[in-house]
Amino acid sequence: MSRTDRALWRAARSISDLAALTALWLEGRIASHPGVMPNCGPDDETTHLVPVLALANRAGYLTDNSQPGTAETGFDGRWWAQRAAVTGWVRRDRAGIDLVNRITGPARAAGLIVCADSHPYGVTVTSADGDGAIFGARLSKRDLRTIWPTHLIDRDLFRQLQGAIHLTVIDPEYGRDDVLWDVLAKALYRPPAPAAAPTVTEPGLYVLIGPAGSGKSTLAARHFPADSVLELDAFRALAAGTRADQTATPAAVTAFDAILTARLERGLLTALDATHAEAHHRRKYTDLAHQHGMPAIAVVADTPTAECQRRNAMRPDDRRVPPRILRDQARQAARFNAKTDGFDAVLRPADLADIDHS
């Protein structure tokens, strides 16, 4: 471990400090973690769990070990089955107990296995032709020292870990990987209190909503920094040479989502310029924002359908949307429900101030 990393871990004085550093290690911002081979990050199988694990650590749940739910033939030719699982520590005070309750209540309601303050023998989370691994077993002082070595952890902090709540959450179904992490993300995410009049200077994910011709791109250009706007049509043009080629949409969406995820990981203000008429598209992006600890704000271009149709008819052929599709977009967008879709705030054009491009 480098001197810089060693100094960071040695400077920690609370479980919250350790958790904050663990979040940075998960995200690749610190090279080494106590109890893990120096200069090694999380296992590849954990990559897709990093956002929710980082969120958990920043909330105060110091995760020590986790794994996705899988069921497949392993590297050794044997059949491996894993339960999605996470284990770690929460400080034993009022705030820590409140955090444990925030996690365990929804977890138990979803049918997950919860071990708080350790199970005497632990729960099997991995099975490979009779061999297994367990999470949640009571740890001895020697076990704890293996994870948090003396030369890297302050003595008083080690005593805090000894007295902390040992919390483990496990999906009872082998191979299932879409329940535990969703429960954990929703339990831990806490949107910031909305300002009386939210503005685009506040970090967050701004999702523009409206049919073709509703003025979304104009809103984006007038009210958001140019480098913060992701426009799906522009990605389609990059993939196919024209904005109108709908066959390029899958490739455009893949690139669009990759750039969006990179921006959310860095806490950057981002505006999404697309119709977002369908509820499942909106929910996809509000969930992604919340997984990265960012608020999701809807920006509704509430232009009358007749005006959208007029503008659309004036567009060049390669940008004109078939009237039937425009009507469908308008009908679907009209069903927008901020609460159901997971938005933390809603803005209309009148709520936005023009950005100074000088």
mmCIF file of C-alpha atoms in Angstrom:
data_model
loop_
_atom_site.group_PDB
_atom_site.id
_atom_site.type_symbol
_atom_site.label_atom_id
_atom_site.label_comp_id
_atom_site.label_asym_id
_atom_site.label_seq_id
_atom_site.Cartn_x
_atom_site.Cartn_y
_atom_site.Cartn_z
ATOM 1 C CA MET A 1 0.000 0.000 0.000
ATOM 2 C CA SER A 2 1.330 3.443 -0.860
ATOM 3 C CA ARG A 3 2.271 5.891 1.867
ATOM 4 C CA THR A 4 -0.558 8.175 0.762
ATOM 5 C CA ASP A 5 -3.200 5.458 1.056
ATOM 6 C CA ARG A 6 -1.772 4.220 4.357
ATOM 7 C CA ALA A 7 -1.944 7.747 5.756
ATOM 8 C CA LEU A 8 -5.597 8.081 4.707
ATOM 9 C CA TRP A 9 -6.632 4.907 6.532
ATOM 10 C CA ARG A 10 -4.516 5.718 9.584
ATOM 11 C CA ALA A 11 -6.180 9.145 9.813
ATOM 12 C CA ALA A 12 -9.690 7.642 10.099
ATOM 13 C CA ARG A 13 -11.222 8.152 13.540
ATOM 14 C CA SER A 14 -14.758 6.833 13.113
ATOM 15 C CA ILE A 15 -16.700 4.140 11.322
ATOM 16 C CA SER A 16 -18.144 6.887 9.146
ATOM 17 C CA ASP A 17 -14.581 7.840 8.134
ATOM 18 C CA LEU A 18 -13.825 4.236 7.181
ATOM 19 C CA ALA A 19 -17.064 4.030 5.217
ATOM 20 C CA ALA A 20 -16.314 7.236 3.303
ATOM 21 C CA LEU A 21 -12.863 5.922 2.368
ATOM 22 C CA THR A 22 -14.370 2.569 1.367
ATOM 23 C CA ALA A 23 -16.746 4.385 -1.008
ATOM 24 C CA LEU A 24 -13.743 6.094 -2.618
ATOM 25 C CA TRP A 25 -11.928 2.743 -2.940
ATOM 26 C CA LEU A 26 -14.991 1.129 -4.533
ATOM 27 C CA GLU A 27 -15.078 3.970 -7.072
ATOM 28 C CA GLY A 28 -11.378 3.597 -7.859
ATOM 29 C CA ARG A 29 -10.341 6.864 -6.232
ATOM 30 C CA ILE A 30 -8.152 5.116 -3.627
ATOM 31 C CA ALA A 31 -5.908 2.298 -4.827
ATOM 32 C CA SER A 32 -5.773 0.125 -1.688
ATOM 33 C CA HIS A 33 -8.084 -1.069 1.086
ATOM 34 C CA PRO A 34 -7.127 -2.721 4.417
ATOM 35 C CA GLY A 35 -7.571 -6.479 4.293
ATOM 36 C CA VAL A 36 -7.371 -6.495 0.478
ATOM 37 C CA MET A 37 -4.260 -7.039 -1.642
ATOM 38 C CA PRO A 38 -2.608 -3.621 -2.158
ATOM 39 C CA ASN A 39 -3.433 -1.756 -5.353
ATOM 40 C CA CYS A 40 -6.390 -4.023 -6.092
ATOM 41 C CA GLY A 41 -9.949 -2.823 -6.444
ATOM 42 C CA PRO A 42 -13.219 -4.732 -6.032
ATOM 43 C CA ASP A 43 -13.698 -8.019 -7.914
ATOM 44 C CA ASP A 44 -14.997 -7.709 -11.460
ATOM 45 C CA GLU A 45 -18.287 -9.349 -10.464
ATOM 46 C CA THR A 46 -18.916 -6.400 -8.125
ATOM 47 C CA THR A 47 -18.550 -3.697 -10.792
ATOM 48 C CA HIS A 48 -22.282 -3.235 -11.334
ATOM 49 C CA LEU A 49 -22.829 -3.046 -7.557
ATOM 50 C CA VAL A 50 -20.380 -0.174 -6.989
ATOM 51 C CA PRO A 51 -22.975 2.652 -7.136
ATOM 52 C CA VAL A 52 -25.257 1.109 -4.503
ATOM 53 C CA LEU A 53 -22.330 -0.046 -2.323
ATOM 54 C CA ALA A 54 -20.825 3.453 -2.426
ATOM 55 C CA LEU A 55 -24.236 4.874 -1.528
ATOM 56 C CA ALA A 56 -24.463 2.455 1.415
ATOM 57 C CA ASN A 57 -21.036 3.442 2.709
ATOM 58 C CA ARG A 58 -21.747 7.157 2.417
ATOM 59 C CA ALA A 59 -24.943 6.577 4.393
ATOM 60 C CA GLY A 60 -22.862 5.027 7.207
ATOM 61 C CA TYR A 61 -23.089 1.304 6.397
ATOM 62 C CA LEU A 62 -19.419 0.240 6.262
ATOM 63 C CA THR A 63 -19.563 -2.717 3.882
ATOM 64 C CA ASP A 64 -16.923 -5.376 4.229
ATOM 65 C CA ASN A 65 -17.990 -8.021 1.745
ATOM 66 C CA SER A 66 -20.614 -8.358 -0.970
ATOM 67 C CA GLN A 67 -21.487 -10.523 -3.921
ATOM 68 C CA PRO A 68 -24.081 -10.591 -6.711
ATOM 69 C CA GLY A 69 -26.604 -13.376 -7.139
ATOM 70 C CA THR A 70 -25.392 -15.774 -9.849
ATOM 71 C CA ALA A 71 -25.932 -19.355 -10.959
ATOM 72 C CA GLU A 72 -23.473 -20.630 -13.557
ATOM 73 C CA THR A 73 -20.603 -22.971 -14.309
ATOM 74 C CA GLY A 74 -17.481 -21.634 -12.595
ATOM 75 C CA PHE A 75 -13.868 -21.390 -13.734
ATOM 76 C CA ASP A 76 -13.239 -24.874 -12.327
ATOM 77 C CA GLY A 77 -16.088 -26.522 -14.261
ATOM 78 C CA ARG A 78 -18.274 -26.908 -11.174
ATOM 79 C CA TRP A 79 -21.754 -25.450 -10.800
ATOM 80 C CA TRP A 80 -21.576 -22.294 -8.676
ATOM 81 C CA ALA A 81 -24.653 -20.697 -7.165
ATOM 82 C CA GLN A 82 -24.521 -17.461 -5.198
ATOM 83 C CA ARG A 83 -27.054 -15.543 -3.185
ATOM 84 C CA ALA A 84 -26.868 -11.764 -3.490
ATOM 85 C CA ALA A 85 -25.468 -10.638 -0.152
ATOM 86 C CA VAL A 86 -23.767 -7.798 1.690
ATOM 87 C CA THR A 87 -22.235 -7.595 5.140
ATOM 88 C CA GLY A 88 -20.571 -4.880 7.209
ATOM 89 C CA TRP A 89 -20.808 -2.607 10.236
ATOM 90 C CA VAL A 90 -22.947 0.257 11.478
ATOM 91 C CA ARG A 91 -21.995 2.395 14.469
ATOM 92 C CA ARG A 92 -23.896 1.561 17.654
ATOM 93 C CA ASP A 93 -25.620 4.833 18.518
ATOM 94 C CA ARG A 94 -29.009 6.394 17.861
ATOM 95 C CA ALA A 95 -28.112 7.418 14.301
ATOM 96 C CA GLY A 96 -26.694 3.959 13.602
ATOM 97 C CA ILE A 97 -29.760 2.179 14.972
ATOM 98 C CA ASP A 98 -31.976 4.423 12.833
ATOM 99 C CA LEU A 99 -29.868 3.479 9.786
ATOM 100 C CA VAL A 100 -30.160 -0.236 10.585
ATOM 101 C CA ASN A 101 -33.938 0.129 10.874
ATOM 102 C CA ARG A 102 -34.063 1.962 7.521
ATOM 103 C CA ILE A 103 -32.349 -1.035 5.925
ATOM 104 C CA THR A 104 -33.846 -3.973 7.803
ATOM 105 C CA GLY A 105 -37.493 -2.882 7.621
ATOM 106 C CA PRO A 106 -37.713 -2.843 3.790
ATOM 107 C CA ALA A 107 -35.356 -5.852 3.584
ATOM 108 C CA ARG A 108 -37.584 -8.035 5.736
ATOM 109 C CA ALA A 109 -40.683 -6.767 3.915
ATOM 110 C CA ALA A 110 -39.081 -7.944 0.651
ATOM 111 C CA GLY A 111 -38.432 -11.399 2.132
ATOM 112 C CA LEU A 112 -34.670 -10.956 2.496
ATOM 113 C CA ILE A 113 -32.635 -12.617 5.241
ATOM 114 C CA VAL A 114 -31.368 -10.125 7.828
ATOM 115 C CA CYS A 115 -28.660 -10.853 10.411
ATOM 116 C CA ALA A 116 -28.184 -7.929 12.791
ATOM 117 C CA ASP A 117 -25.437 -8.257 15.416
ATOM 118 C CA SER A 118 -24.244 -11.475 13.838
ATOM 119 C CA HIS A 119 -25.683 -14.907 13.448
ATOM 120 C CA PRO A 120 -23.822 -17.481 15.604
ATOM 121 C CA TYR A 121 -22.961 -19.648 12.598
ATOM 122 C CA GLY A 122 -23.709 -17.425 9.632
ATOM 123 C CA VAL A 123 -25.800 -18.108 6.541
ATOM 124 C CA THR A 124 -24.537 -19.963 3.457
ATOM 125 C CA VAL A 125 -24.354 -17.571 0.500
ATOM 126 C CA THR A 126 -22.339 -19.625 -2.016
ATOM 127 C CA SER A 127 -22.709 -23.251 -3.009
ATOM 128 C CA ALA A 128 -20.358 -25.137 -5.315
ATOM 129 C CA ASP A 129 -21.020 -28.882 -5.480
ATOM 130 C CA GLY A 130 -21.221 -29.188 -1.712
ATOM 131 C CA ASP A 131 -18.643 -26.559 -0.812
ATOM 132 C CA GLY A 132 -19.942 -23.286 0.556
ATOM 133 C CA ALA A 133 -19.195 -19.857 1.950
ATOM 134 C CA ILE A 134 -21.055 -17.998 4.678
ATOM 135 C CA PHE A 135 -21.862 -14.395 5.556
ATOM 136 C CA GLY A 136 -22.999 -13.010 8.874
ATOM 137 C CA ALA A 137 -21.123 -15.290 11.289
ATOM 138 C CA ARG A 138 -19.928 -13.830 14.570
ATOM 139 C CA LEU A 139 -16.344 -12.566 14.151
ATOM 140 C CA SER A 140 -13.579 -13.050 16.682
ATOM 141 C CA LYS A 141 -11.096 -10.317 17.501
ATOM 142 C CA ARG A 142 -8.528 -12.159 15.375
ATOM 143 C CA ASP A 143 -10.958 -12.282 12.424
ATOM 144 C CA LEU A 144 -11.610 -8.567 12.759
ATOM 145 C CA ARG A 145 -7.887 -7.827 12.897
ATOM 146 C CA THR A 146 -7.410 -9.741 9.626
ATOM 147 C CA ILE A 147 -9.864 -7.378 7.958
ATOM 148 C CA TRP A 148 -8.639 -4.242 9.736
ATOM 149 C CA PRO A 149 -4.911 -4.711 10.520
ATOM 150 C CA THR A 150 -3.343 -2.964 13.516
ATOM 151 C CA HIS A 151 -0.808 -1.029 11.454
ATOM 152 C CA LEU A 152 -3.580 0.566 9.374
ATOM 153 C CA ILE A 153 -6.369 1.245 11.878
ATOM 154 C CA ASP A 154 -6.296 3.449 14.951
ATOM 155 C CA ARG A 155 -6.702 1.467 18.192
ATOM 156 C CA ASP A 156 -9.696 3.463 19.393
ATOM 157 C CA LEU A 157 -11.342 2.997 16.012
ATOM 158 C CA PHE A 158 -10.753 -0.745 16.179
ATOM 159 C CA ARG A 159 -12.585 -0.771 19.504
ATOM 160 C CA GLN A 160 -15.482 1.061 17.818
ATOM 161 C CA LEU A 161 -15.608 -1.727 15.221
ATOM 162 C CA GLN A 162 -15.633 -4.359 17.955
ATOM 163 C CA GLY A 163 -18.668 -2.710 19.488
ATOM 164 C CA ALA A 164 -20.462 -1.887 16.209
ATOM 165 C CA ILE A 165 -23.624 -3.521 14.878
ATOM 166 C CA HIS A 166 -22.659 -6.298 12.476
ATOM 167 C CA LEU A 167 -25.304 -6.164 9.739
ATOM 168 C CA THR A 168 -25.776 -8.715 6.948
ATOM 169 C CA VAL A 169 -28.529 -8.815 4.321
ATOM 170 C CA ILE A 170 -28.958 -11.848 2.041
ATOM 171 C CA ASP A 171 -31.358 -12.768 -0.748
ATOM 172 C CA PRO A 172 -32.733 -16.249 0.065
ATOM 173 C CA GLU A 173 -32.968 -17.156 -3.645
ATOM 174 C CA TYR A 174 -29.794 -18.342 -5.362
ATOM 175 C CA GLY A 175 -29.010 -16.600 -8.655
ATOM 176 C CA ARG A 176 -31.394 -13.662 -8.151
ATOM 177 C CA ASP A 177 -29.661 -10.286 -8.396
ATOM 178 C CA ASP A 178 -32.413 -7.690 -8.832
ATOM 179 C CA VAL A 179 -34.050 -7.523 -5.402
ATOM 180 C CA LEU A 180 -31.495 -6.896 -2.641
ATOM 181 C CA TRP A 181 -29.692 -4.042 -4.406
ATOM 182 C CA ASP A 182 -32.917 -2.292 -5.372
ATOM 183 C CA VAL A 183 -34.175 -2.553 -1.783
ATOM 184 C CA LEU A 184 -30.876 -1.244 -0.426
ATOM 185 C CA ALA A 185 -30.705 1.690 -2.860
ATOM 186 C CA LYS A 186 -34.278 2.770 -2.165
ATOM 187 C CA ALA A 187 -33.846 2.403 1.597
ATOM 188 C CA LEU A 188 -30.670 4.485 1.722
ATOM 189 C CA TYR A 189 -31.321 7.192 -0.837
ATOM 190 C CA ARG A 190 -32.431 10.459 0.733
ATOM 191 C CA PRO A 191 -33.140 13.236 -1.769
ATOM 192 C CA PRO A 192 -32.017 16.671 -0.640
ATOM 193 C CA ALA A 193 -34.796 18.943 0.501
ATOM 194 C CA PRO A 194 -36.001 20.715 -2.643
ATOM 195 C CA ALA A 195 -35.297 24.403 -2.770
ATOM 196 C CA ALA A 196 -38.267 26.743 -2.911
ATOM 197 C CA ALA A 197 -37.427 27.417 -6.564
ATOM 198 C CA PRO A 198 -35.006 24.787 -7.932
ATOM 199 C CA THR A 199 -32.620 26.083 -10.561
ATOM 200 C CA VAL A 200 -30.270 24.481 -13.023
ATOM 201 C CA THR A 201 -27.259 25.573 -10.999
ATOM 202 C CA GLU A 202 -27.978 22.751 -8.553
ATOM 203 C CA PRO A 203 -26.305 19.385 -9.241
ATOM 204 C CA GLY A 204 -28.799 16.766 -10.342
ATOM 205 C CA LEU A 205 -30.214 14.842 -13.265
ATOM 206 C CA TYR A 206 -32.680 16.967 -15.250
ATOM 207 C CA VAL A 207 -34.942 14.848 -17.462
ATOM 208 C CA LEU A 208 -36.718 16.820 -20.204
ATOM 209 C CA ILE A 209 -40.178 15.476 -21.004
ATOM 210 C CA GLY A 210 -42.358 16.295 -24.012
ATOM 211 C CA PRO A 211 -43.256 15.152 -27.522
ATOM 212 C CA ALA A 212 -41.393 16.148 -30.662
ATOM 213 C CA GLY A 213 -41.826 19.852 -31.351
ATOM 214 C CA SER A 214 -42.501 20.755 -27.712
ATOM 215 C CA GLY A 215 -39.338 22.860 -27.482
ATOM 216 C CA LYS A 216 -37.128 20.590 -25.382
ATOM 217 C CA SER A 217 -33.924 21.359 -27.294
ATOM 218 C CA THR A 218 -34.667 25.078 -27.121
ATOM 219 C CA LEU A 219 -35.202 24.797 -23.349
ATOM 220 C CA ALA A 220 -31.938 22.871 -23.007
ATOM 221 C CA ALA A 221 -29.984 25.457 -25.010
ATOM 222 C CA ARG A 222 -31.466 28.410 -23.123
ATOM 223 C CA HIS A 223 -31.324 27.101 -19.579
ATOM 224 C CA PHE A 224 -28.472 24.589 -19.275
ATOM 225 C CA PRO A 225 -24.711 24.800 -19.867
ATOM 226 C CA ALA A 226 -23.966 23.361 -23.307
ATOM 227 C CA ASP A 227 -21.571 20.727 -21.946
ATOM 228 C CA SER A 228 -24.223 19.423 -19.525
ATOM 229 C CA VAL A 229 -26.801 18.442 -22.180
ATOM 230 C CA LEU A 230 -27.005 14.903 -23.549
ATOM 231 C CA GLU A 231 -29.257 14.732 -26.628
ATOM 232 C CA LEU A 232 -30.254 11.287 -27.872
ATOM 233 C CA ASP A 233 -30.641 12.516 -31.461
ATOM 234 C CA ALA A 234 -27.017 13.690 -31.435
ATOM 235 C CA PHE A 235 -25.852 10.225 -30.349
ATOM 236 C CA ARG A 236 -27.998 8.700 -33.094
ATOM 237 C CA ALA A 237 -26.308 10.976 -35.632
ATOM 238 C CA LEU A 238 -22.881 9.905 -34.357
ATOM 239 C CA ALA A 239 -23.850 6.248 -34.771
ATOM 240 C CA ALA A 240 -25.517 6.484 -38.196
ATOM 241 C CA GLY A 241 -24.613 9.799 -39.779
ATOM 242 C CA THR A 242 -28.167 11.084 -39.476
ATOM 243 C CA ARG A 243 -30.473 11.939 -36.591
ATOM 244 C CA ALA A 244 -33.426 10.305 -38.348
ATOM 245 C CA ASP A 245 -32.113 6.713 -38.584
ATOM 246 C CA GLN A 246 -34.138 4.914 -35.893
ATOM 247 C CA THR A 247 -32.219 1.675 -36.467
ATOM 248 C CA ALA A 248 -29.251 3.353 -34.764
ATOM 249 C CA THR A 249 -31.239 3.916 -31.569
ATOM 250 C CA PRO A 250 -29.902 0.852 -29.633
ATOM 251 C CA ALA A 251 -26.281 1.879 -30.278
ATOM 252 C CA ALA A 252 -27.117 5.516 -29.476
ATOM 253 C CA VAL A 253 -28.783 4.553 -26.183
ATOM 254 C CA THR A 254 -25.782 2.427 -25.152
ATOM 255 C CA ALA A 255 -23.365 5.328 -25.690
ATOM 256 C CA PHE A 256 -25.829 7.816 -24.161
ATOM 257 C CA ASP A 257 -26.200 5.734 -20.978
ATOM 258 C CA ALA A 258 -22.440 5.203 -20.657
ATOM 259 C CA ILE A 259 -21.725 8.945 -20.749
ATOM 260 C CA LEU A 260 -24.633 9.641 -18.406
ATOM 261 C CA THR A 261 -23.353 7.109 -15.855
ATOM 262 C CA ALA A 262 -19.858 8.628 -15.992
ATOM 263 C CA ARG A 263 -21.305 12.097 -15.281
ATOM 264 C CA LEU A 264 -23.481 10.856 -12.405
ATOM 265 C CA GLU A 265 -20.497 9.106 -10.849
ATOM 266 C CA ARG A 266 -18.779 12.504 -10.766
ATOM 267 C CA GLY A 267 -21.805 14.322 -9.364
ATOM 268 C CA LEU A 268 -22.165 16.534 -12.448
ATOM 269 C CA LEU A 269 -25.290 18.464 -13.400
ATOM 270 C CA THR A 270 -26.732 16.710 -16.453
ATOM 271 C CA ALA A 271 -29.765 17.406 -18.665
ATOM 272 C CA LEU A 272 -31.276 14.665 -20.847
ATOM 273 C CA ASP A 273 -32.822 15.916 -24.085
ATOM 274 C CA ALA A 274 -35.205 13.250 -25.410
ATOM 275 C CA THR A 275 -38.978 12.762 -25.438
ATOM 276 C CA HIS A 276 -39.041 10.460 -22.354
ATOM 277 C CA ALA A 277 -42.719 9.942 -23.140
ATOM 278 C CA GLU A 278 -42.864 6.407 -21.747
ATOM 279 C CA ALA A 279 -42.957 5.919 -17.978
ATOM 280 C CA HIS A 280 -40.427 3.057 -17.955
ATOM 281 C CA HIS A 281 -37.856 5.313 -19.661
ATOM 282 C CA ARG A 282 -38.373 8.008 -17.014
ATOM 283 C CA ARG A 283 -38.171 5.481 -14.193
ATOM 284 C CA LYS A 284 -34.932 4.078 -15.614
ATOM 285 C CA TYR A 285 -33.234 7.457 -15.280
ATOM 286 C CA THR A 286 -34.678 8.446 -11.889
ATOM 287 C CA ASP A 287 -33.499 5.091 -10.502
ATOM 288 C CA LEU A 288 -30.032 5.625 -12.012
ATOM 289 C CA ALA A 289 -29.799 9.118 -10.504
ATOM 290 C CA HIS A 290 -30.805 7.855 -7.057
ATOM 291 C CA GLN A 291 -28.325 4.967 -7.229
ATOM 292 C CA HIS A 292 -25.609 7.625 -7.563
ATOM 293 C CA GLY A 293 -27.007 9.787 -4.764
ATOM 294 C CA MET A 294 -28.259 12.484 -7.157
ATOM 295 C CA PRO A 295 -31.716 14.099 -7.245
ATOM 296 C CA ALA A 296 -33.863 13.592 -10.343
ATOM 297 C CA ILE A 297 -35.763 16.662 -11.601
ATOM 298 C CA ALA A 298 -38.382 16.557 -14.353
ATOM 299 C CA VAL A 299 -38.380 19.468 -16.805
ATOM 300 C CA VAL A 300 -41.777 19.350 -18.504
ATOM 301 C CA ALA A 301 -42.171 21.084 -21.870
ATOM 302 C CA ASP A 302 -45.935 21.511 -21.618
ATOM 303 C CA THR A 303 -46.505 22.850 -25.154
ATOM 304 C CA PRO A 304 -50.014 22.210 -26.583
ATOM 305 C CA THR A 305 -50.130 19.268 -28.982
ATOM 306 C CA ALA A 306 -51.460 21.421 -31.826
ATOM 307 C CA GLU A 307 -48.411 23.690 -31.579
ATOM 308 C CA CYS A 308 -46.100 20.659 -31.500
ATOM 309 C CA GLN A 309 -47.748 19.415 -34.682
ATOM 310 C CA ARG A 310 -47.335 22.806 -36.368
ATOM 311 C CA ARG A 311 -43.638 22.993 -35.502
ATOM 312 C CA ASN A 312 -43.077 19.393 -36.539
ATOM 313 C CA ALA A 313 -44.635 20.024 -39.963
ATOM 314 C CA MET A 314 -42.133 22.839 -40.540
ATOM 315 C CA ARG A 315 -39.105 20.657 -39.829
ATOM 316 C CA PRO A 316 -36.871 19.325 -42.620
ATOM 317 C CA ASP A 317 -37.670 15.792 -43.758
ATOM 318 C CA ASP A 318 -34.825 14.174 -41.829
ATOM 319 C CA ARG A 319 -36.114 15.611 -38.536
ATOM 320 C CA ARG A 320 -39.867 15.358 -39.077
ATOM 321 C CA VAL A 321 -41.669 12.821 -36.885
ATOM 322 C CA PRO A 322 -44.648 10.948 -38.379
ATOM 323 C CA PRO A 323 -47.875 12.591 -37.067
ATOM 324 C CA ARG A 324 -49.138 9.313 -35.589
ATOM 325 C CA ILE A 325 -45.955 8.891 -33.520
ATOM 326 C CA LEU A 326 -46.125 12.507 -32.345
ATOM 327 C CA ARG A 327 -49.717 11.990 -31.172
ATOM 328 C CA ASP A 328 -48.632 8.850 -29.282
ATOM 329 C CA GLN A 329 -45.763 10.756 -27.658
ATOM 330 C CA ALA A 330 -48.099 13.540 -26.555
ATOM 331 C CA ARG A 331 -50.614 11.083 -25.143
ATOM 332 C CA GLN A 332 -47.965 9.174 -23.193
ATOM 333 C CA ALA A 333 -46.236 12.333 -21.905
ATOM 334 C CA ALA A 334 -49.603 13.604 -20.640
ATOM 335 C CA ARG A 335 -49.691 10.629 -18.247
ATOM 336 C CA PHE A 336 -46.537 11.867 -16.506
ATOM 337 C CA ASN A 337 -46.733 11.423 -12.718
ATOM 338 C CA ALA A 338 -43.782 12.813 -10.765
ATOM 339 C CA LYS A 339 -44.316 10.655 -7.686
ATOM 340 C CA THR A 340 -44.854 7.384 -9.549
ATOM 341 C CA ASP A 341 -41.884 8.072 -11.812
ATOM 342 C CA GLY A 342 -39.599 8.803 -8.851
ATOM 343 C CA PHE A 343 -38.851 12.492 -9.445
ATOM 344 C CA ASP A 344 -37.803 14.709 -6.553
ATOM 345 C CA ALA A 345 -38.985 17.956 -8.157
ATOM 346 C CA VAL A 346 -40.726 19.237 -11.278
ATOM 347 C CA LEU A 347 -39.831 22.336 -13.298
ATOM 348 C CA ARG A 348 -41.856 24.063 -15.999
ATOM 349 C CA PRO A 349 -40.410 26.512 -18.555
ATOM 350 C CA ALA A 350 -41.628 29.471 -16.448
ATOM 351 C CA ASP A 351 -39.499 28.209 -13.516
ATOM 352 C CA LEU A 352 -36.246 28.443 -15.457
ATOM 353 C CA ALA A 353 -34.030 31.463 -15.912
ATOM 354 C CA ASP A 354 -32.049 31.956 -19.116
ATOM 355 C CA ILE A 355 -28.401 30.993 -18.747
ATOM 356 C CA ASP A 356 -25.756 33.646 -19.382
ATOM 357 C CA HIS A 357 -23.706 32.408 -22.361
ATOM 358 C CA SER A 358 -21.357 35.412 -22.341
#
